[in-house]
XYZ file of C-alpha atoms in Angstrom:
702
model
C -28.000 32.714 -32.950
C -24.494 32.753 -34.371
C -23.978 36.141 -32.508
C -25.655 34.903 -29.312
C -23.373 31.547 -29.703
C -20.375 33.841 -29.730
C -21.058 35.753 -27.007
C -21.752 32.838 -24.872
C -18.315 31.186 -25.790
C -16.319 34.376 -24.783
C -15.117 34.880 -21.271
C -16.563 37.992 -19.843
C -13.910 40.944 -19.343
C -14.094 43.493 -16.655
C -12.007 46.510 -16.052
C -10.379 46.637 -12.486
C -9.931 50.188 -11.542
C -7.592 50.862 -8.522
C -9.368 53.680 -6.571
C -7.529 56.735 -5.483
C -7.445 57.599 -1.960
C -8.046 61.323 -0.936
C -6.400 62.433 2.606
C -9.312 63.582 4.750
C -9.236 67.226 5.478
C -9.623 68.862 8.815
C -13.340 69.204 9.340
C -15.272 72.118 10.948
C -16.209 72.201 14.248
C -19.430 74.184 15.165
C -21.459 74.927 18.369
C -24.326 72.452 17.657
C -21.775 69.621 18.255
C -21.165 70.711 21.807
C -23.551 68.440 23.430
C -23.046 65.283 21.378
C -20.773 62.315 21.988
C -18.005 61.023 19.869
C -18.343 57.827 18.295
C -15.422 55.661 17.543
C -15.572 52.643 15.829
C -11.995 51.159 16.398
C -11.925 48.331 13.807
C -8.841 46.361 12.934
C -9.249 47.486 9.321
C -10.896 50.484 9.084
C -11.268 53.328 11.811
C -14.559 55.373 11.548
C -15.373 58.505 13.622
C -18.262 60.622 13.951
C -21.136 62.267 16.149
C -23.824 60.688 17.961
C -27.305 60.778 16.355
C -25.744 61.049 12.486
C -26.326 58.587 10.028
C -22.712 58.160 8.669
C -19.136 58.889 10.263
C -17.632 62.036 9.155
C -13.962 60.339 9.109
C -12.957 57.034 7.813
C -9.386 55.555 6.933
C -7.439 52.513 7.017
C -6.431 51.865 10.455
C -2.880 51.806 10.026
C 0.354 53.979 10.483
C 3.314 54.084 8.075
C 6.859 55.493 9.100
C 8.370 56.444 5.596
C 11.308 58.908 5.215
C 11.025 62.430 3.675
C 12.551 62.747 0.280
C 13.474 66.088 1.120
C 14.969 65.969 4.741
C 15.292 62.157 5.013
C 13.606 62.329 8.291
C 11.337 59.666 9.559
C 7.930 60.875 9.258
C 4.440 59.326 10.294
C 1.606 58.805 8.033
C -1.754 57.885 9.203
C -4.398 55.772 7.098
C -4.624 55.346 3.460
C -1.541 56.050 1.016
C -2.976 57.753 -2.124
C -2.309 60.768 -4.293
C -2.643 63.124 -1.313
C 0.493 61.695 0.020
C 3.722 63.283 -1.600
C 7.181 63.659 -0.878
C 7.671 60.302 0.941
C 9.615 57.234 0.134
C 7.292 54.375 1.036
C 9.347 51.642 -0.771
C 11.171 50.613 2.427
C 8.429 51.580 4.919
C 5.557 48.892 6.094
C 2.324 49.526 7.371
C 1.270 48.490 10.922
C -1.558 48.730 13.159
C -2.252 48.502 16.927
C -3.839 44.915 16.834
C -3.030 41.404 17.333
C -5.933 39.607 15.724
C -8.831 41.916 16.705
C -7.500 42.853 20.169
C -5.392 46.202 20.654
C -2.039 45.310 22.148
C 0.195 48.319 20.845
C -1.307 51.480 22.609
C 1.530 53.599 21.125
C 0.503 53.235 17.911
C -2.902 53.417 19.044
C -2.218 56.897 20.422
C -0.754 58.197 17.248
C -4.095 57.238 15.403
C -6.284 58.772 17.955
C -4.220 62.004 17.874
C -4.814 62.048 14.071
C -8.662 61.352 14.426
C -9.101 64.176 17.160
C -6.984 66.690 15.020
C -9.042 66.006 11.726
C -12.284 66.468 13.701
C -10.899 69.986 14.878
C -12.002 69.352 18.417
C -11.998 72.376 20.733
C -9.515 72.752 23.881
C -5.668 72.655 24.277
C -4.958 69.030 23.770
C -7.961 67.587 25.853
C -11.417 66.089 24.614
C -14.418 67.625 26.293
C -16.967 65.265 24.657
C -17.989 61.979 26.225
C -16.628 58.969 23.873
C -18.287 55.664 23.084
C -15.640 53.230 21.409
C -16.314 49.839 19.813
C -14.383 46.830 20.746
C -14.331 43.184 19.749
C -16.715 40.824 21.426
C -15.504 39.415 24.713
C -12.493 41.954 24.425
C -9.905 40.972 27.328
C -10.226 43.358 30.513
C -6.633 44.466 30.378
C -6.896 45.749 26.724
C -10.080 47.545 27.913
C -8.435 49.055 30.765
C -5.261 49.986 28.843
C -7.682 51.834 26.409
C -9.499 53.701 29.106
C -6.096 54.772 30.825
C -5.032 56.007 27.531
C -8.166 57.999 26.842
C -8.245 59.613 30.318
C -4.516 60.109 30.669
C -3.669 61.494 27.319
C -7.115 63.178 26.228
C -8.747 63.665 29.459
C -12.019 62.416 28.444
C -14.870 62.983 30.719
C -16.630 59.693 30.197
C -16.167 56.435 28.206
C -18.427 53.718 27.069
C -17.066 50.296 25.648
C -19.450 48.584 23.281
C -19.150 45.469 21.523
C -19.058 45.918 17.419
C -21.187 42.978 16.489
C -24.228 43.700 19.121
C -23.933 47.383 18.009
C -24.593 46.249 14.461
C -27.610 43.863 15.545
C -29.111 46.760 17.443
C -29.125 49.034 14.355
C -30.826 46.361 12.222
C -33.218 45.871 14.715
C -33.880 49.607 15.100
C -34.617 49.844 11.516
C -36.839 46.719 11.784
C -34.721 44.462 9.712
C -34.579 41.694 12.730
C -36.440 40.985 15.902
C -35.210 41.526 19.652
C -34.236 37.768 19.658
C -32.066 35.912 17.166
C -28.663 34.886 15.929
C -25.862 37.168 14.893
C -22.980 36.344 12.350
C -20.422 39.242 12.386
C -17.562 38.346 10.081
C -14.758 41.158 9.898
C -11.262 41.533 8.872
C -9.777 39.881 12.055
C -12.465 37.450 13.351
C -15.662 35.960 12.927
C -18.402 35.670 15.617
C -21.648 33.802 16.046
C -23.600 35.502 19.087
C -26.981 34.641 20.066
C -29.266 37.868 21.003
C -31.980 37.354 23.711
C -34.331 40.421 23.885
C -31.859 42.779 22.575
C -28.744 41.753 24.645
C -25.915 39.743 23.531
C -25.910 36.209 25.174
C -22.119 35.985 25.218
C -21.963 32.616 27.421
C -22.927 30.608 24.286
C -21.222 32.676 21.426
C -18.319 31.225 19.321
C -15.380 32.563 17.637
C -14.059 31.606 14.320
C -10.441 32.199 12.822
C -11.685 32.500 9.118
C -11.849 36.342 8.471
C -11.312 38.873 5.751
C -7.521 39.042 6.203
C -7.235 35.482 5.688
C -9.326 35.215 2.843
C -7.460 38.284 1.186
C -4.000 36.753 1.949
C -5.144 33.373 0.343
C -6.349 35.244 -2.963
C -3.476 37.378 -3.101
C -0.887 34.539 -2.689
C -2.925 32.322 -5.556
C -2.766 35.386 -7.795
C 0.869 36.206 -7.148
C 1.946 32.578 -7.766
C -0.093 32.242 -10.997
C 0.862 35.751 -12.444
C 4.505 36.535 -10.869
C 4.952 39.279 -13.673
C 2.141 41.495 -12.084
C 3.153 41.116 -8.443
C 3.430 44.993 -8.286
C -0.108 45.335 -9.113
C -1.508 42.334 -7.263
C -0.715 43.474 -3.629
C -2.958 42.772 -0.513
C -4.833 46.105 -0.956
C -6.100 45.442 -4.777
C -6.502 41.802 -3.878
C -8.848 42.891 -1.124
C -10.802 44.951 -3.822
C -10.799 41.946 -6.217
C -12.390 39.942 -3.528
C -15.004 42.287 -2.812
C -16.065 43.012 -6.527
C -15.572 39.372 -8.204
C -15.896 36.868 -5.585
C -19.201 35.115 -4.663
C -20.523 32.264 -2.478
C -21.276 29.143 -4.205
C -24.888 27.414 -3.518
C -23.128 23.783 -3.976
C -19.241 23.928 -4.019
C -18.530 20.411 -5.032
C -20.724 20.605 -8.107
C -19.285 24.047 -9.060
C -15.775 22.536 -8.940
C -16.790 19.696 -11.156
C -18.278 22.386 -13.651
C -15.110 24.247 -13.595
C -12.964 21.163 -14.064
C -15.073 20.184 -17.162
C -16.257 23.398 -18.289
C -13.526 24.292 -20.738
C -12.501 27.739 -21.396
C -15.594 29.039 -19.681
C -15.160 26.995 -16.566
C -18.727 26.338 -16.523
C -19.728 29.865 -16.221
C -17.282 30.701 -13.596
C -14.386 32.306 -15.588
C -13.988 35.815 -15.479
C -11.060 38.097 -17.011
C -9.955 41.097 -15.284
C -8.173 43.742 -16.922
C -5.514 45.100 -14.923
C -4.341 48.948 -15.163
C -1.472 49.471 -17.474
C -0.011 52.202 -19.496
C 0.592 51.399 -23.125
C 3.991 52.202 -24.626
C 4.529 52.467 -28.332
C 7.241 50.523 -29.806
C 10.035 52.390 -31.397
C 10.348 52.740 -35.335
C 13.189 50.963 -37.198
C 14.826 54.439 -37.499
C 14.636 55.144 -33.901
C 16.192 51.683 -33.020
C 18.900 52.379 -35.601
C 19.667 55.594 -34.134
C 19.825 54.221 -30.612
C 22.007 51.521 -31.673
C 24.373 53.989 -33.537
C 24.273 56.147 -30.398
C 25.115 53.173 -28.047
C 27.986 52.088 -30.751
C 29.578 55.734 -30.485
C 29.436 55.774 -27.214
C 31.107 52.393 -26.382
C 33.685 53.421 -29.050
C 34.460 56.398 -26.833
C 34.670 54.379 -23.851
C 37.218 52.248 -25.560
C 39.364 55.124 -26.823
C 39.467 56.607 -23.151
C 40.503 53.279 -22.045
C 43.205 52.860 -24.441
C 44.512 56.603 -23.645
C 44.493 55.571 -20.049
C 46.477 52.464 -20.685
C 49.047 54.385 -22.717
C 49.525 56.858 -20.153
C 50.061 54.266 -17.485
C 52.389 52.303 -19.619
C 54.515 55.515 -20.607
C 54.743 56.116 -16.854
C 55.816 52.769 -16.008
C 58.386 52.731 -18.990
C 59.890 56.263 -17.554
C 60.022 54.674 -14.028
C 61.844 51.635 -15.381
C 64.367 53.722 -17.293
C 65.126 55.803 -14.029
C 65.705 52.288 -12.280
C 67.813 51.134 -15.467
C 70.051 54.038 -15.652
C 70.836 53.793 -11.902
C 72.031 50.358 -12.225
C 74.161 51.108 -15.073
C 76.000 53.744 -13.042
C 76.260 51.294 -10.281
C 77.665 48.762 -12.874
C 80.138 51.545 -14.140
C 81.357 52.370 -10.498
C 82.034 48.890 -10.086
C 83.988 48.443 -13.073
C 86.228 51.558 -11.965
C 86.804 50.151 -8.274
C 90.592 49.229 -7.998
C 90.278 47.089 -4.919
C 88.311 44.426 -3.548
C 87.296 46.566 -0.682
C 85.702 49.270 -2.591
C 83.484 46.631 -4.660
C 82.289 45.307 -1.193
C 81.661 48.740 -0.027
C 79.632 49.426 -3.235
C 77.694 46.138 -2.848
C 76.730 46.885 0.756
C 75.450 50.455 -0.292
C 73.171 48.873 -3.071
C 72.123 45.923 -0.855
C 73.540 43.103 -3.163
C 75.852 40.425 -2.198
C 77.644 39.636 -5.537
C 78.633 41.830 -8.388
C 76.726 39.313 -10.795
C 73.553 40.612 -9.029
C 73.961 44.009 -10.702
C 73.952 42.507 -14.296
C 71.092 40.624 -13.393
C 68.849 43.492 -12.346
C 70.052 45.427 -15.380
C 68.788 42.423 -17.608
C 65.499 42.128 -15.639
C 64.757 45.949 -16.057
C 65.815 46.013 -19.770
C 63.378 42.943 -20.284
C 60.436 44.656 -18.550
C 60.975 47.714 -20.675
C 60.921 45.942 -23.746
C 57.775 44.074 -22.731
C 56.027 47.414 -21.902
C 57.131 48.575 -25.223
C 55.771 45.439 -26.832
C 59.089 43.809 -28.051
C 61.092 40.894 -27.524
C 64.583 40.795 -26.429
C 65.717 40.502 -29.996
C 63.794 43.759 -30.791
C 60.966 41.792 -32.795
C 57.395 42.656 -32.043
C 56.060 40.821 -29.329
C 52.990 38.575 -29.858
C 50.144 38.290 -27.223
C 50.535 35.105 -24.922
C 48.161 32.521 -25.249
C 47.515 29.692 -22.787
C 48.686 26.036 -23.508
C 45.847 23.863 -24.904
C 45.491 20.433 -23.596
C 46.331 18.319 -26.631
C 43.654 16.191 -28.185
C 44.412 12.531 -28.528
C 42.690 12.520 -31.949
C 45.037 15.278 -33.158
C 41.986 17.762 -33.474
C 42.370 21.515 -32.452
C 40.074 22.949 -29.903
C 36.873 24.562 -31.605
C 37.468 28.134 -30.666
C 40.967 27.941 -32.306
C 39.332 26.931 -35.619
C 37.859 29.079 -38.455
C 34.071 28.571 -39.317
C 35.004 26.435 -42.302
C 37.153 24.199 -40.107
C 34.366 23.915 -37.560
C 31.949 22.621 -40.231
C 34.196 20.143 -41.546
C 34.942 18.736 -38.089
C 31.008 18.406 -37.311
C 30.654 16.609 -40.657
C 33.473 14.148 -39.840
C 31.405 13.548 -36.417
C 28.143 13.084 -38.041
C 29.399 10.463 -40.642
C 30.799 8.463 -37.618
C 27.563 8.073 -35.941
C 24.934 10.385 -37.150
C 21.980 9.460 -34.318
C 24.588 9.764 -31.346
C 25.880 13.271 -33.076
C 22.200 14.662 -33.311
C 21.248 13.833 -29.958
C 24.667 15.378 -28.492
C 24.160 18.577 -30.841
C 20.437 18.966 -29.440
C 21.743 18.343 -25.763
C 24.478 21.179 -26.367
C 21.979 23.448 -27.848
C 19.392 22.757 -24.974
C 22.133 23.442 -22.200
C 23.387 26.830 -24.178
C 19.445 28.064 -24.579
C 18.885 27.128 -20.860
C 22.259 29.216 -19.509
C 21.128 32.165 -21.792
C 17.555 32.239 -20.241
C 18.961 31.761 -16.993
C 21.109 35.016 -17.160
C 18.113 36.775 -18.921
C 15.972 35.897 -15.732
C 18.487 36.929 -13.158
C 18.875 40.428 -15.068
C 14.989 40.791 -14.694
C 15.082 39.652 -11.192
C 12.896 36.522 -12.006
C 13.918 32.881 -10.798
C 14.350 30.072 -13.536
C 15.212 27.585 -10.877
C 15.692 27.151 -7.254
C 19.447 28.257 -7.478
C 18.217 31.614 -8.789
C 16.117 32.012 -5.763
C 18.202 31.652 -2.701
C 18.523 28.873 -0.337
C 17.162 25.406 -0.752
C 13.858 24.712 1.301
C 12.860 21.398 2.382
C 11.882 18.889 -0.182
C 13.587 20.801 -3.110
C 15.527 19.101 -5.792
C 19.235 20.060 -6.165
C 20.095 20.527 -9.812
C 23.273 19.434 -11.489
C 24.662 22.913 -11.510
C 24.248 23.270 -7.769
C 25.739 20.052 -7.015
C 28.847 21.052 -9.025
C 28.989 24.292 -7.271
C 28.665 22.674 -3.749
C 31.579 20.225 -4.660
C 33.754 23.168 -5.942
C 32.928 25.066 -2.515
C 33.725 21.883 -0.479
C 37.052 21.387 -2.276
C 38.186 24.787 -1.975
C 37.266 24.965 1.875
C 38.464 21.495 3.142
C 39.588 19.442 0.295
C 42.957 17.979 -0.309
C 45.805 20.523 -0.144
C 47.270 21.240 -3.435
C 51.122 21.130 -4.252
C 52.969 24.232 -4.379
C 54.010 24.016 -8.323
C 50.713 22.402 -9.420
C 50.451 24.730 -12.390
C 47.108 26.352 -11.324
C 46.878 29.663 -12.935
C 49.226 29.249 -16.061
C 46.272 28.682 -17.921
C 43.862 32.010 -17.682
C 40.789 29.681 -18.041
C 41.773 28.211 -14.441
C 40.457 31.192 -12.590
C 36.916 30.267 -14.258
C 36.529 27.884 -11.356
C 35.705 30.629 -8.943
C 32.974 32.140 -11.528
C 31.236 28.421 -11.322
C 31.376 28.936 -7.749
C 29.314 32.333 -7.644
C 25.573 31.497 -8.788
C 25.167 35.391 -9.326
C 28.266 35.568 -11.797
C 27.432 37.239 -14.953
C 30.308 36.985 -17.535
C 30.118 38.975 -20.832
C 32.731 36.846 -22.602
C 31.050 33.594 -21.305
C 27.660 34.841 -22.620
C 29.027 35.807 -25.962
C 30.428 32.350 -26.222
C 27.219 30.887 -25.291
C 25.315 33.083 -27.561
C 27.576 31.951 -30.474
C 27.362 28.323 -29.488
C 23.493 28.507 -29.463
C 23.416 30.107 -32.965
C 25.840 27.562 -34.496
C 23.974 24.447 -32.915
C 20.624 26.008 -34.096
C 22.206 26.541 -37.652
C 23.296 23.007 -37.541
C 20.037 21.384 -36.533
C 18.206 23.355 -39.134
C 20.416 22.176 -41.809
C 20.027 18.408 -40.447
C 16.190 18.854 -40.790
C 15.936 18.902 -37.064
C 14.383 22.541 -36.793
C 11.750 21.485 -34.427
C 14.250 20.894 -31.667
C 15.704 24.493 -32.040
C 14.771 26.831 -29.130
C 13.659 30.244 -29.884
C 14.768 32.646 -27.249
C 13.628 35.736 -29.444
C 9.969 34.778 -29.799
C 8.829 36.399 -26.518
C 10.817 39.700 -27.227
C 9.709 39.819 -30.890
C 6.102 39.369 -30.016
C 6.602 42.114 -27.316
C 8.148 44.404 -29.732
C 5.424 43.607 -32.629
C 2.377 43.481 -30.320
C -0.591 45.427 -31.013
C -2.155 47.683 -28.454
C -4.780 45.021 -28.022
C -2.376 42.269 -27.498
C -0.511 44.401 -24.911
C -3.508 44.992 -22.953
C -4.042 41.203 -22.987
C -0.826 40.802 -21.308
C -2.254 42.644 -18.290
C -5.336 40.321 -17.946
C -5.648 37.836 -15.416
C -8.024 35.074 -15.202
C -10.464 34.099 -12.203
C -12.144 30.851 -11.912
C -11.961 28.534 -8.792
C -10.785 31.598 -6.683
C -14.086 33.262 -7.145
C -15.870 30.661 -5.357
C -12.819 29.223 -3.099
C -12.242 32.453 -1.158
C -15.979 32.711 0.273
C -15.784 29.001 0.817
C -13.353 29.364 3.795
C -16.274 30.315 6.152
C -17.784 26.988 5.626
C -14.360 24.901 5.031
C -11.497 26.511 7.002
C -9.258 23.512 6.156
C -9.000 24.995 2.755
C -6.341 27.393 4.045
C -4.863 24.938 6.791
C -7.279 26.096 9.775
C -7.998 23.136 11.938
C -11.488 24.362 12.950
C -15.253 23.644 12.358
C -17.144 25.584 9.215
C -19.680 28.129 9.884
C -22.636 25.805 9.954
C -21.218 23.626 12.531
C -20.413 26.620 14.908
C -24.155 27.821 14.320
C -25.254 24.431 15.507
C -22.936 24.285 18.340
C -24.040 27.752 19.637
C -27.817 26.574 19.406
C -26.788 23.252 21.280
C -25.178 25.532 23.924
C -28.743 27.327 24.589
C -31.570 25.881 26.417
C -34.016 24.255 24.252
C -36.686 26.855 24.385
C -34.042 29.736 24.029
C -32.564 27.945 20.859
C -35.775 27.871 19.339
C -36.496 31.394 19.904
C -33.311 32.383 18.472
C -33.473 30.063 15.454
C -37.055 31.623 14.752
C -35.713 35.028 15.282
C -33.258 34.692 12.108
C -29.710 34.880 11.656
C -28.505 38.419 10.772
C -25.063 38.480 8.768
C -23.086 41.615 9.118
C -19.565 42.692 8.759
C -17.146 43.590 5.870
C -16.263 39.932 5.313
C -19.966 38.699 5.124
C -20.599 40.829 1.953
C -20.219 37.815 -0.391
C -23.135 37.619 -2.956
C -24.876 34.352 -2.255
C -23.873 33.962 1.168
C -27.306 34.266 2.773
C -28.677 31.615 0.310
C -26.091 29.128 0.931
C -26.525 29.470 4.677
C -30.449 29.146 4.375
C -29.711 25.906 2.658
C -27.010 24.353 4.572
C -28.586 25.329 7.898
C -31.665 23.245 7.164
C -29.484 20.177 8.081
C -29.159 21.099 11.486
C -32.783 21.949 12.035
C -35.883 19.972 12.562
C -38.068 19.296 9.530
C -40.222 22.276 8.937
C -38.391 24.863 11.199
C -35.547 26.372 9.094
C -33.654 29.394 9.997
C -34.391 32.615 8.311
C -31.014 34.346 7.022
C -31.367 38.307 7.011
C -28.674 40.052 4.999
C -27.701 43.466 5.849
C -27.662 46.382 3.617
C -24.713 48.116 5.330
C -22.101 45.642 6.046
C -19.166 47.868 6.995
C -21.113 50.811 8.487
C -23.615 48.835 11.001
C -21.293 48.655 13.979
C -20.902 52.526 13.655
C -24.365 53.223 13.276
C -25.591 51.304 16.106
C -23.229 52.784 18.438
C -24.253 56.336 17.297
C -27.877 55.266 18.124
C -26.792 53.948 21.384
C -24.771 56.980 22.136
C -27.836 59.146 21.189
C -30.083 57.188 23.913
C -30.939 59.736 26.757
C -29.004 59.262 29.926
C -26.668 56.638 28.297
C -23.576 58.119 29.878
C -25.004 58.237 33.449
C -23.679 54.710 33.568
C -20.412 55.267 31.665
C -16.864 54.979 33.299
C -16.123 58.555 34.177
C -12.663 60.477 34.511
C -13.450 61.188 38.167
C -13.902 57.340 38.973
C -10.756 56.509 36.978
C -8.977 59.080 39.299
C -10.299 57.668 42.595
C -10.492 53.937 41.874
C -8.279 53.260 38.752
C -9.053 51.059 36.052
C -9.872 48.060 37.984
C -13.295 49.561 38.807
C -14.120 48.440 34.911
C -14.497 44.847 36.015
C -17.094 45.415 38.756
C -19.127 47.867 36.328
C -22.417 46.857 34.423
C -22.168 46.131 30.751
C -23.555 48.299 28.288
C -27.300 47.880 27.418
C -27.919 47.388 23.628
C -31.639 46.891 24.141
C -32.841 50.545 23.644
C -36.278 51.601 22.484
């Protein structure tokens, strides 16, 4: 009993394995395929190609192209399909994938041509660039005639296809399930794919498009919703939680809730188990062993030696530059001394005037001023005062404190402690609160610098421009005020004293939100340690902010603890993502849900025909309809729109993604099917406009 209770109190853990993608090899073409037709399922998510009469497509890949640069030649290359281990030598970091679709309609036929080139090459079709086989290609329900005409023109002009048939994907899926006896000739069809969801009534095997409806909730929107939620909850794993991996998580770990509102209450009140809906997913990671103390000491010694070498080289460069400047100044000094000797040897006023004109001076006293200036510059470079004593480093003038106290940075540690104790004796409560505030501000500055180095955002100022409704922090207001004063503030006087103190230039550092000054950081670290030590001595250790806790845990964590850092928890997202089909408003779509749409479709039909379709059952197919429990949820909810005793039977397909291609393959294998196809001869004679007058493809085959 105890073991069973322990098992029930633990959240289940599953491993998420990112599948590898193998690039499809070039297939073999033999003579037995000469009389067959090409079957192309041109989906907005996956492209499938094969031969008529076969059970599975021979080629399947993501319907997308990517234009990365080659790592060797830096030339733009075109990669079609999935990116996996078979694709090497390309820089995909700056390349983005794109396809030929806008929604579920083909609009970019240049991209579509690249995809078709890849398909026909992988299938190893015979001929010199032409396709000698008739083609049947799937398209979305009620595809615009312009898109169909452009696709036909592409097939005839670029590939010289002899004949082409266009078949709607959802009716093809229904035709396949009818062929294997899963549904009857009349019924309802729910096809939910990557880019759209359709509800189509089927009458005697033919789609009744006049009463069909299209919904916006689809697989792409569901994947995007899940991906955004996971990236917001786990920003440290954004590199793993991509749209592709979010789609795999959606397929493996989401399910349709039978009663969404009740399950939400269970999750809210179910504690750690979330009412049995919680699930932990172990993301892939590579464990890294922490370095030993000896290795850390060796690395620190190497770093210190490297820094010492850099400082030594810097001192050598400074000395060389100083010697060169001294040499140049001594040459100038020798020149002016010679000029002064010549002036002293002149016997007349005209000779002196001539010498001054040659040197560009107006008075003989200027010669002595030049000599003094050069001598002073040489002594400064040599590190001596005018009287020959050693030159001390110049320090900026500190503002005088009315209380007579020195600034803390000029005090020794003991003097700082004495000053702190005096302030504590005056008013202990106020001093402790002020100390806590200084410690908190110091810790926030250090944490902000750390986050900026790691590329994370600690507050909106680290992210970028402020969006509507976001608060402006005190630091942002101060920075904006400084920028406004610099841009259009009051003009400063010429001799305002700005720049005498080196700290005056820190104002420009405050204007730059990305500035990271090592000196400022060291001062903050010293202030952080000092305030933390004082709080510990005053018995306020609970107020000390530990900045090293996370790093210490990371360095001393066990392999099991490191694995837990790469775990994500799924609770409400497991049922919220499929719920988009029933409540599109969850992602901001102002449309009716699936149950209301099915009811609207039945209302558009005549009463007798609506009863026939309802009695025939509702077939659910498509990649976005593979949620476990969707059929049971639909069967329960559809009872509310049907008369008592006349429920709608829901039929779940076993091959959601392949139904459309298999149906098109069966239709293409029907004898005489291409006698009514759109041929290349008709295209050359009449153009693509004849497509509008041609009869639609029949899906009611025997």
